Amino acid sequence: MDVPSSPKNTRKPIGFAPPFIDDDTIRAVERVLRSGWITTGPETAAFEKELAAYCGTDAAVCGGSWTGLAGGILDWFGVGPGDEVILPSYTYCATANVVLHRGATPVMVDLPSPLNQDGFNLTWDAVFPHLSARTKVIMPVDVGGWPTCIGDWTTKLEHWTTSHGFQANSEVQATLGRPLLLLDAAHSLGASIDGQSVGAQADLSVFSFHAVKNLTTAEGGAVTLSLPSSFDPTEVGKKLRMLSLHGQSKDAASKYHASGRDAWRYDVIAPGFKCNMTDIQAAMGRVALARYGADLEKRHTLADRYDAGFANWGPAHLPKRRDERRQTSDHLYALRLTDLIETERNDLIQQLREVDIAANVHFQPLPLLSAYAQRGHDPKDHPEALAAYACEISLPLHLHLEFEDVDRVIATVKRAHAVILSQRTPGSNPA
Ligand SMILES: *Cc1c(COP(=O)(O)O)cnc(C)c1O
């Protein structure tokens, strides 16, 4: 007798973003583990050089996470109570948390209206009305890997400052003479504007190497420096490294290599946090960076496949991936199904789950989350972000996928969508 087996048993599960760990990665980690030096040392220094070269910037500094580095940068710039940091409401909580950790005020900006002016990103015109005498930093986010900072935001900030002034309350702020452009590039390593990698456009750009990101060191991150010439990138890099290690003037490696009677001695220049990168992480990162061009190609090919599958399908609004000047890093395949309401979108994710396809939502606008609602951020002030979120679904996009997997995801999304429409109560039209 023919017993139809359930799809669950015959099909391989499709994860959302499982890490891609090849044999070279495992060998590199083993080499470091056997070397006798496992925390910040030669591997981290080499990874920093390679990242700076990859992004075409003066310098790069690695750390234990995006969050650790971004926080250190706010401390370096002297951001504290009374200061405002402009950021989108459409982002991950880390973007706002680092500001709250400093006692500063996150000014959450809704996505530009009407929606889809620049994918899920803020535009300069959306940011501009929120600039104030208290603005110390603006922190846009390259959502899904789509570059935000097109049209020279630092020059625009300089112009704004010329007419509005800038009240510097730290030495570093005085040197810059305007608000800092700090890019949340957690998603956008390898994305580009005019052929130039993301990392070189903003004053500072912070990448995340968390397990689900395009390039991973399990946990980790890096900042690339592209500050005006009034700053010495080597000195700033040193400062940021110190701030990631308790503000210690020498890390373990420099004490080890120092000579003379006082080789052991160090100062603490500021009460820093502890978020340095280990050489084990850096070894993973170096292997992944050497391979990254090919990884990106594969991501682009998979996302192209999604684009082709959803093109000309009425309800699908495809993510922004390329224009005349920009190229995404294809971190997320963030699809919007514009005829679904939020509960129907949730049903669709559940239907995918039932056939072992993992999907996610990027992002829940921050005012929907308790921590920010309690601080007075109101979803009502963010109608565009809510509209973008309600029908968004992020589909699997990672290096273990093959075309047939993508095709299965596309077919399942379309089938589930049809089921959802067929289940609507006759006469009602929620969308
Ligand atoms: C992942 C992520 C972060 C935080 O990165 P960590 O390395 O986990 O600290 C920040 N911003 C965005 C948009 C992210 O997706």
CSV table of N, CA and C in Angstrom, one decimal, residues 317-420:
chain,number,residue,atom,x,y,z
A,317,HIS,N,6.2,42.8,-2.8
A,317,HIS,CA,7.0,44.0,-2.9
A,317,HIS,C,8.4,43.5,-2.6
A,318,LEU,N,9.3,43.5,-3.6
A,318,LEU,CA,10.6,43.0,-3.5
A,318,LEU,C,11.6,43.9,-2.8
A,319,PRO,N,12.5,43.4,-2.0
A,319,PRO,CA,13.5,44.2,-1.4
A,319,PRO,C,14.4,45.0,-2.4
A,320,LYS,N,14.8,46.2,-1.9
A,320,LYS,CA,15.8,47.0,-2.8
A,320,LYS,C,17.1,46.3,-2.8
A,321,ARG,N,17.7,46.0,-3.9
A,321,ARG,CA,19.0,45.3,-3.9
A,321,ARG,C,20.1,46.0,-4.8
A,322,ARG,N,19.6,46.7,-5.8
A,322,ARG,CA,20.6,47.4,-6.7
A,322,ARG,C,20.0,48.6,-7.2
A,323,ASP,N,20.8,49.7,-7.4
A,323,ASP,CA,20.3,50.8,-8.3
A,323,ASP,C,21.5,51.3,-9.0
A,324,GLU,N,21.4,52.5,-9.6
A,324,GLU,CA,22.6,52.9,-10.5
A,324,GLU,C,23.8,53.0,-9.7
A,325,ARG,N,23.7,53.3,-8.4
A,325,ARG,CA,24.9,53.6,-7.6
A,325,ARG,C,25.2,52.5,-6.5
A,326,ARG,N,24.1,51.8,-6.1
A,326,ARG,CA,24.3,51.0,-4.9
A,326,ARG,C,24.1,49.5,-5.2
A,327,GLN,N,24.8,48.7,-4.4
A,327,GLN,CA,24.7,47.2,-4.4
A,327,GLN,C,24.5,46.7,-3.0
A,328,THR,N,23.5,45.9,-2.7
A,328,THR,CA,23.3,45.4,-1.4
A,328,THR,C,24.3,44.3,-1.0
A,329,SER,N,24.4,44.0,0.2
A,329,SER,CA,25.1,42.8,0.6
A,329,SER,C,24.2,41.6,0.8
A,330,ASP,N,22.9,41.7,0.4
A,330,ASP,CA,22.0,40.6,0.5
A,330,ASP,C,22.1,39.9,1.8
A,331,HIS,N,22.0,40.7,2.9
A,331,HIS,CA,22.0,40.0,4.2
A,331,HIS,C,20.6,39.4,4.5
A,332,LEU,N,19.6,40.1,4.2
A,332,LEU,CA,18.2,39.6,4.4
A,332,LEU,C,17.5,39.6,3.1
A,333,TYR,N,16.6,38.6,2.9
A,333,TYR,CA,15.6,38.7,1.8
A,333,TYR,C,14.3,39.1,2.4
A,334,ALA,N,14.1,40.5,2.5
A,334,ALA,CA,13.0,41.0,3.3
A,334,ALA,C,11.9,41.3,2.3
A,335,LEU,N,11.0,40.4,2.2
A,335,LEU,CA,9.8,40.5,1.3
A,335,LEU,C,8.7,41.1,2.0
A,336,ARG,N,7.9,42.0,1.3
A,336,ARG,CA,6.6,42.4,1.8
A,336,ARG,C,5.5,41.9,1.0
A,337,LEU,N,4.5,41.4,1.7
A,337,LEU,CA,3.3,40.9,1.0
A,337,LEU,C,2.2,41.9,1.3
A,338,THR,N,2.0,42.8,0.4
A,338,THR,CA,1.3,44.0,0.7
A,338,THR,C,-0.2,43.9,0.9
A,339,ASP,N,-0.8,42.7,0.5
A,339,ASP,CA,-2.2,42.5,0.8
A,339,ASP,C,-2.5,41.7,2.0
A,340,LEU,N,-1.5,41.4,2.8
A,340,LEU,CA,-1.7,40.7,4.1
A,340,LEU,C,-1.8,41.7,5.3
A,341,ILE,N,-2.6,41.4,6.2
A,341,ILE,CA,-2.6,42.1,7.5
A,341,ILE,C,-1.6,41.3,8.4
A,342,GLU,N,-1.3,41.9,9.6
A,342,GLU,CA,-0.3,41.4,10.4
A,342,GLU,C,-0.6,39.9,10.8
A,343,THR,N,-1.8,39.6,11.3
A,343,THR,CA,-2.1,38.3,11.7
A,343,THR,C,-2.0,37.3,10.6
A,344,GLU,N,-2.3,37.7,9.4
A,344,GLU,CA,-2.2,36.8,8.2
A,344,GLU,C,-0.7,36.6,7.9
A,345,ARG,N,0.1,37.6,8.0
A,345,ARG,CA,1.6,37.4,7.9
A,345,ARG,C,2.1,36.4,8.9
A,346,ASN,N,1.6,36.5,10.1
A,346,ASN,CA,2.0,35.5,11.1
A,346,ASN,C,1.6,34.1,10.8
A,347,ASP,N,0.4,34.0,10.3
A,347,ASP,CA,-0.1,32.7,9.8
A,347,ASP,C,0.8,32.1,8.7
A,348,LEU,N,1.2,33.0,7.8
A,348,LEU,CA,2.1,32.5,6.7
A,348,LEU,C,3.4,32.0,7.3
A,349,ILE,N,4.0,32.7,8.3
A,349,ILE,CA,5.2,32.2,8.9
A,349,ILE,C,5.0,30.8,9.5
A,350,GLN,N,3.8,30.7,10.2
A,350,GLN,CA,3.5,29.4,10.8
A,350,GLN,C,3.3,28.3,9.8
A,351,GLN,N,2.7,28.6,8.7
A,351,GLN,CA,2.6,27.6,7.6
A,351,GLN,C,3.9,27.2,7.1
A,352,LEU,N,4.9,28.1,7.0
A,352,LEU,CA,6.2,27.7,6.5
A,352,LEU,C,6.9,26.8,7.6
A,353,ARG,N,6.7,27.1,8.8
A,353,ARG,CA,7.2,26.3,9.9
A,353,ARG,C,6.8,24.9,9.9
A,354,GLU,N,5.5,24.7,9.5
A,354,GLU,CA,4.9,23.4,9.5
A,354,GLU,C,5.6,22.5,8.4
A,355,VAL,N,6.2,23.1,7.4
A,355,VAL,CA,7.0,22.3,6.5
A,355,VAL,C,8.5,22.6,6.6
A,356,ASP,N,8.9,22.9,7.8
A,356,ASP,CA,10.3,23.0,8.2
A,356,ASP,C,11.0,24.1,7.4
A,357,ILE,N,10.4,25.2,7.1
A,357,ILE,CA,11.1,26.4,6.6
A,357,ILE,C,11.0,27.5,7.6
A,358,ALA,N,12.2,28.0,8.0
A,358,ALA,CA,12.2,29.0,9.0
A,358,ALA,C,12.2,30.4,8.4
A,359,ALA,N,11.3,31.2,8.9
A,359,ALA,CA,11.3,32.6,8.4
A,359,ALA,C,11.3,33.5,9.7
A,360,ASN,N,11.5,34.8,9.4
A,360,ASN,CA,11.6,35.8,10.5
A,360,ASN,C,11.0,37.1,10.1
A,361,VAL,N,10.9,38.0,11.1
A,361,VAL,CA,10.4,39.4,10.8
A,361,VAL,C,11.5,40.4,11.1
A,362,HIS,N,11.9,41.2,10.2
A,362,HIS,CA,12.8,42.3,10.5
A,362,HIS,C,12.2,43.6,10.1
A,363,PHE,N,11.9,44.5,11.0
A,363,PHE,CA,12.0,44.4,12.4
A,363,PHE,C,10.7,44.6,13.1
A,364,GLN,N,10.5,44.3,14.4
A,364,GLN,CA,9.4,44.9,15.1
A,364,GLN,C,9.9,46.3,15.4
A,365,PRO,N,9.1,47.3,15.0
A,365,PRO,CA,9.5,48.7,15.3
A,365,PRO,C,9.7,48.8,16.8
A,366,LEU,N,10.7,49.5,17.2
A,366,LEU,CA,11.1,49.6,18.7
A,366,LEU,C,10.0,50.0,19.6
A,367,PRO,N,9.1,51.0,19.2
A,367,PRO,CA,8.1,51.4,20.1
A,367,PRO,C,7.1,50.3,20.4
A,368,LEU,N,7.1,49.2,19.7
A,368,LEU,CA,6.2,48.0,20.0
A,368,LEU,C,6.8,47.2,21.2
A,369,LEU,N,8.0,47.4,21.5
A,369,LEU,CA,8.7,46.6,22.5
A,369,LEU,C,8.6,47.4,23.9
A,370,SER,N,8.4,46.6,25.0
A,370,SER,CA,8.1,47.1,26.3
A,370,SER,C,9.1,48.2,26.7
A,371,ALA,N,10.4,47.8,26.6
A,371,ALA,CA,11.4,48.7,27.1
A,371,ALA,C,11.3,50.1,26.6
A,372,TYR,N,10.9,50.3,25.3
A,372,TYR,CA,10.9,51.6,24.7
A,372,TYR,C,9.5,52.2,24.9
A,373,ALA,N,8.4,51.4,24.9
A,373,ALA,CA,7.1,51.9,25.2
A,373,ALA,C,7.1,52.5,26.6
A,374,GLN,N,7.7,51.8,27.5
A,374,GLN,CA,7.8,52.4,28.9
A,374,GLN,C,8.5,53.7,29.0
A,375,ARG,N,9.4,53.9,28.0
A,375,ARG,CA,10.1,55.2,28.0
A,375,ARG,C,9.4,56.3,27.1
A,376,GLY,N,8.2,56.0,26.8
A,376,GLY,CA,7.4,57.0,26.1
A,376,GLY,C,7.4,57.0,24.6
A,377,HIS,N,8.0,56.0,24.0
A,377,HIS,CA,8.0,55.9,22.6
A,377,HIS,C,6.7,55.2,22.2
A,378,ASP,N,5.9,55.9,21.3
A,378,ASP,CA,4.6,55.5,21.0
A,378,ASP,C,4.5,55.0,19.6
A,379,PRO,N,4.0,53.7,19.4
A,379,PRO,CA,3.8,53.2,18.0
A,379,PRO,C,3.0,54.1,17.1
A,380,LYS,N,2.1,54.9,17.7
A,380,LYS,CA,1.3,55.8,16.9
A,380,LYS,C,2.1,56.8,16.1
A,381,ASP,N,3.3,57.1,16.7
A,381,ASP,CA,4.2,58.1,16.0
A,381,ASP,C,5.0,57.5,14.9
A,382,HIS,N,4.8,56.2,14.7
A,382,HIS,CA,5.6,55.4,13.7
A,382,HIS,C,4.8,54.6,12.7
A,383,PRO,N,3.8,55.3,12.1
A,383,PRO,CA,2.9,54.6,11.2
A,383,PRO,C,3.6,53.9,10.0
A,384,GLU,N,4.6,54.5,9.4
A,384,GLU,CA,5.2,53.9,8.3
A,384,GLU,C,6.0,52.7,8.7
A,385,ALA,N,6.7,52.7,9.8
A,385,ALA,CA,7.5,51.6,10.3
A,385,ALA,C,6.5,50.4,10.6
A,386,LEU,N,5.3,50.8,11.2
A,386,LEU,CA,4.3,49.7,11.5
A,386,LEU,C,3.8,49.1,10.2
A,387,ALA,N,3.6,49.9,9.2
A,387,ALA,CA,3.1,49.4,7.9
A,387,ALA,C,4.1,48.5,7.3
A,388,ALA,N,5.4,48.9,7.3
A,388,ALA,CA,6.4,48.1,6.7
A,388,ALA,C,6.5,46.8,7.4
A,389,TYR,N,6.4,46.8,8.8
A,389,TYR,CA,6.6,45.6,9.6
A,389,TYR,C,5.4,44.6,9.4
A,390,ALA,N,4.2,45.2,9.3
A,390,ALA,CA,3.0,44.3,9.4
A,390,ALA,C,3.0,43.2,8.4
A,391,CYS,N,3.5,43.5,7.2
A,391,CYS,CA,3.4,42.5,6.1
A,391,CYS,C,4.8,42.0,5.6
A,392,GLU,N,5.8,42.2,6.5
A,392,GLU,CA,7.2,41.9,6.1
A,392,GLU,C,7.5,40.4,6.5
A,393,ILE,N,8.2,39.7,5.7
A,393,ILE,CA,8.6,38.4,6.0
A,393,ILE,C,10.0,38.2,5.5
A,394,SER,N,11.0,37.8,6.3
A,394,SER,CA,12.4,37.6,5.9
A,394,SER,C,12.5,36.1,5.6
A,395,LEU,N,12.9,35.8,4.4
A,395,LEU,CA,13.0,34.4,4.0
A,395,LEU,C,14.4,33.9,4.1
A,396,PRO,N,14.6,32.6,4.2
A,396,PRO,CA,16.0,32.0,4.4
A,396,PRO,C,16.9,32.5,3.3
A,397,LEU,N,18.1,32.9,3.7
A,397,LEU,CA,19.2,33.3,2.8
A,397,LEU,C,20.5,33.1,3.4
A,398,HIS,N,21.2,32.0,3.0
A,398,HIS,CA,22.4,31.6,3.6
A,398,HIS,C,23.2,30.7,2.7
A,399,LEU,N,24.4,30.3,3.0
A,399,LEU,CA,25.3,29.6,2.1
A,399,LEU,C,25.0,28.1,2.0
A,400,HIS,N,24.1,27.6,2.8
A,400,HIS,CA,23.8,26.2,2.6
A,400,HIS,C,22.7,26.0,1.6
A,401,LEU,N,22.1,27.1,1.1
A,401,LEU,CA,20.9,26.9,0.2
A,401,LEU,C,21.3,26.6,-1.2
A,402,GLU,N,20.5,25.8,-1.8
A,402,GLU,CA,20.6,25.6,-3.3
A,402,GLU,C,19.4,26.2,-4.0
A,403,PHE,N,19.4,26.3,-5.3
A,403,PHE,CA,18.3,26.8,-6.0
A,403,PHE,C,17.0,26.1,-5.7
A,404,GLU,N,17.1,24.7,-5.6
A,404,GLU,CA,15.9,23.9,-5.4
A,404,GLU,C,15.3,24.3,-4.0
A,405,ASP,N,16.1,24.7,-3.0
A,405,ASP,CA,15.5,25.1,-1.7
A,405,ASP,C,14.8,26.4,-1.9
A,406,VAL,N,15.4,27.3,-2.6
A,406,VAL,CA,14.8,28.7,-2.8
A,406,VAL,C,13.5,28.5,-3.6
A,407,ASP,N,13.5,27.6,-4.6
A,407,ASP,CA,12.3,27.3,-5.3
A,407,ASP,C,11.2,26.8,-4.4
A,408,ARG,N,11.6,25.9,-3.5
A,408,ARG,CA,10.6,25.3,-2.6
A,408,ARG,C,10.0,26.4,-1.7
A,409,VAL,N,10.9,27.3,-1.2
A,409,VAL,CA,10.4,28.4,-0.3
A,409,VAL,C,9.4,29.3,-1.1
A,410,ILE,N,9.8,29.6,-2.4
A,410,ILE,CA,8.9,30.5,-3.2
A,410,ILE,C,7.5,29.8,-3.4
A,411,ALA,N,7.6,28.5,-3.7
A,411,ALA,CA,6.3,27.8,-4.0
A,411,ALA,C,5.5,27.7,-2.7
A,412,THR,N,6.2,27.5,-1.6
A,412,THR,CA,5.4,27.4,-0.3
A,412,THR,C,4.8,28.7,0.1
A,413,VAL,N,5.5,29.8,-0.1
A,413,VAL,CA,5.0,31.1,0.3
A,413,VAL,C,3.8,31.4,-0.6
A,414,LYS,N,3.8,31.1,-1.9
A,414,LYS,CA,2.7,31.4,-2.8
A,414,LYS,C,1.5,30.5,-2.4
A,415,ARG,N,1.7,29.3,-2.1
A,415,ARG,CA,0.7,28.3,-1.7
A,415,ARG,C,0.0,28.8,-0.4
A,416,ALA,N,0.9,29.1,0.6
A,416,ALA,CA,0.3,29.6,1.9
A,416,ALA,C,-0.5,30.9,1.8
A,417,HIS,N,0.0,31.8,0.9
A,417,HIS,CA,-0.7,33.0,0.7
A,417,HIS,C,-2.1,32.7,0.1
A,418,ALA,N,-2.1,31.8,-0.8
A,418,ALA,CA,-3.4,31.5,-1.4
A,418,ALA,C,-4.4,30.9,-0.4
A,419,VAL,N,-3.8,30.0,0.5
A,419,VAL,CA,-4.7,29.4,1.5
A,419,VAL,C,-5.2,30.5,2.4
A,420,ILE,N,-4.4,31.5,2.8
A,420,ILE,CA,-4.8,32.5,3.7
A,420,ILE,C,-5.9,33.4,3.1
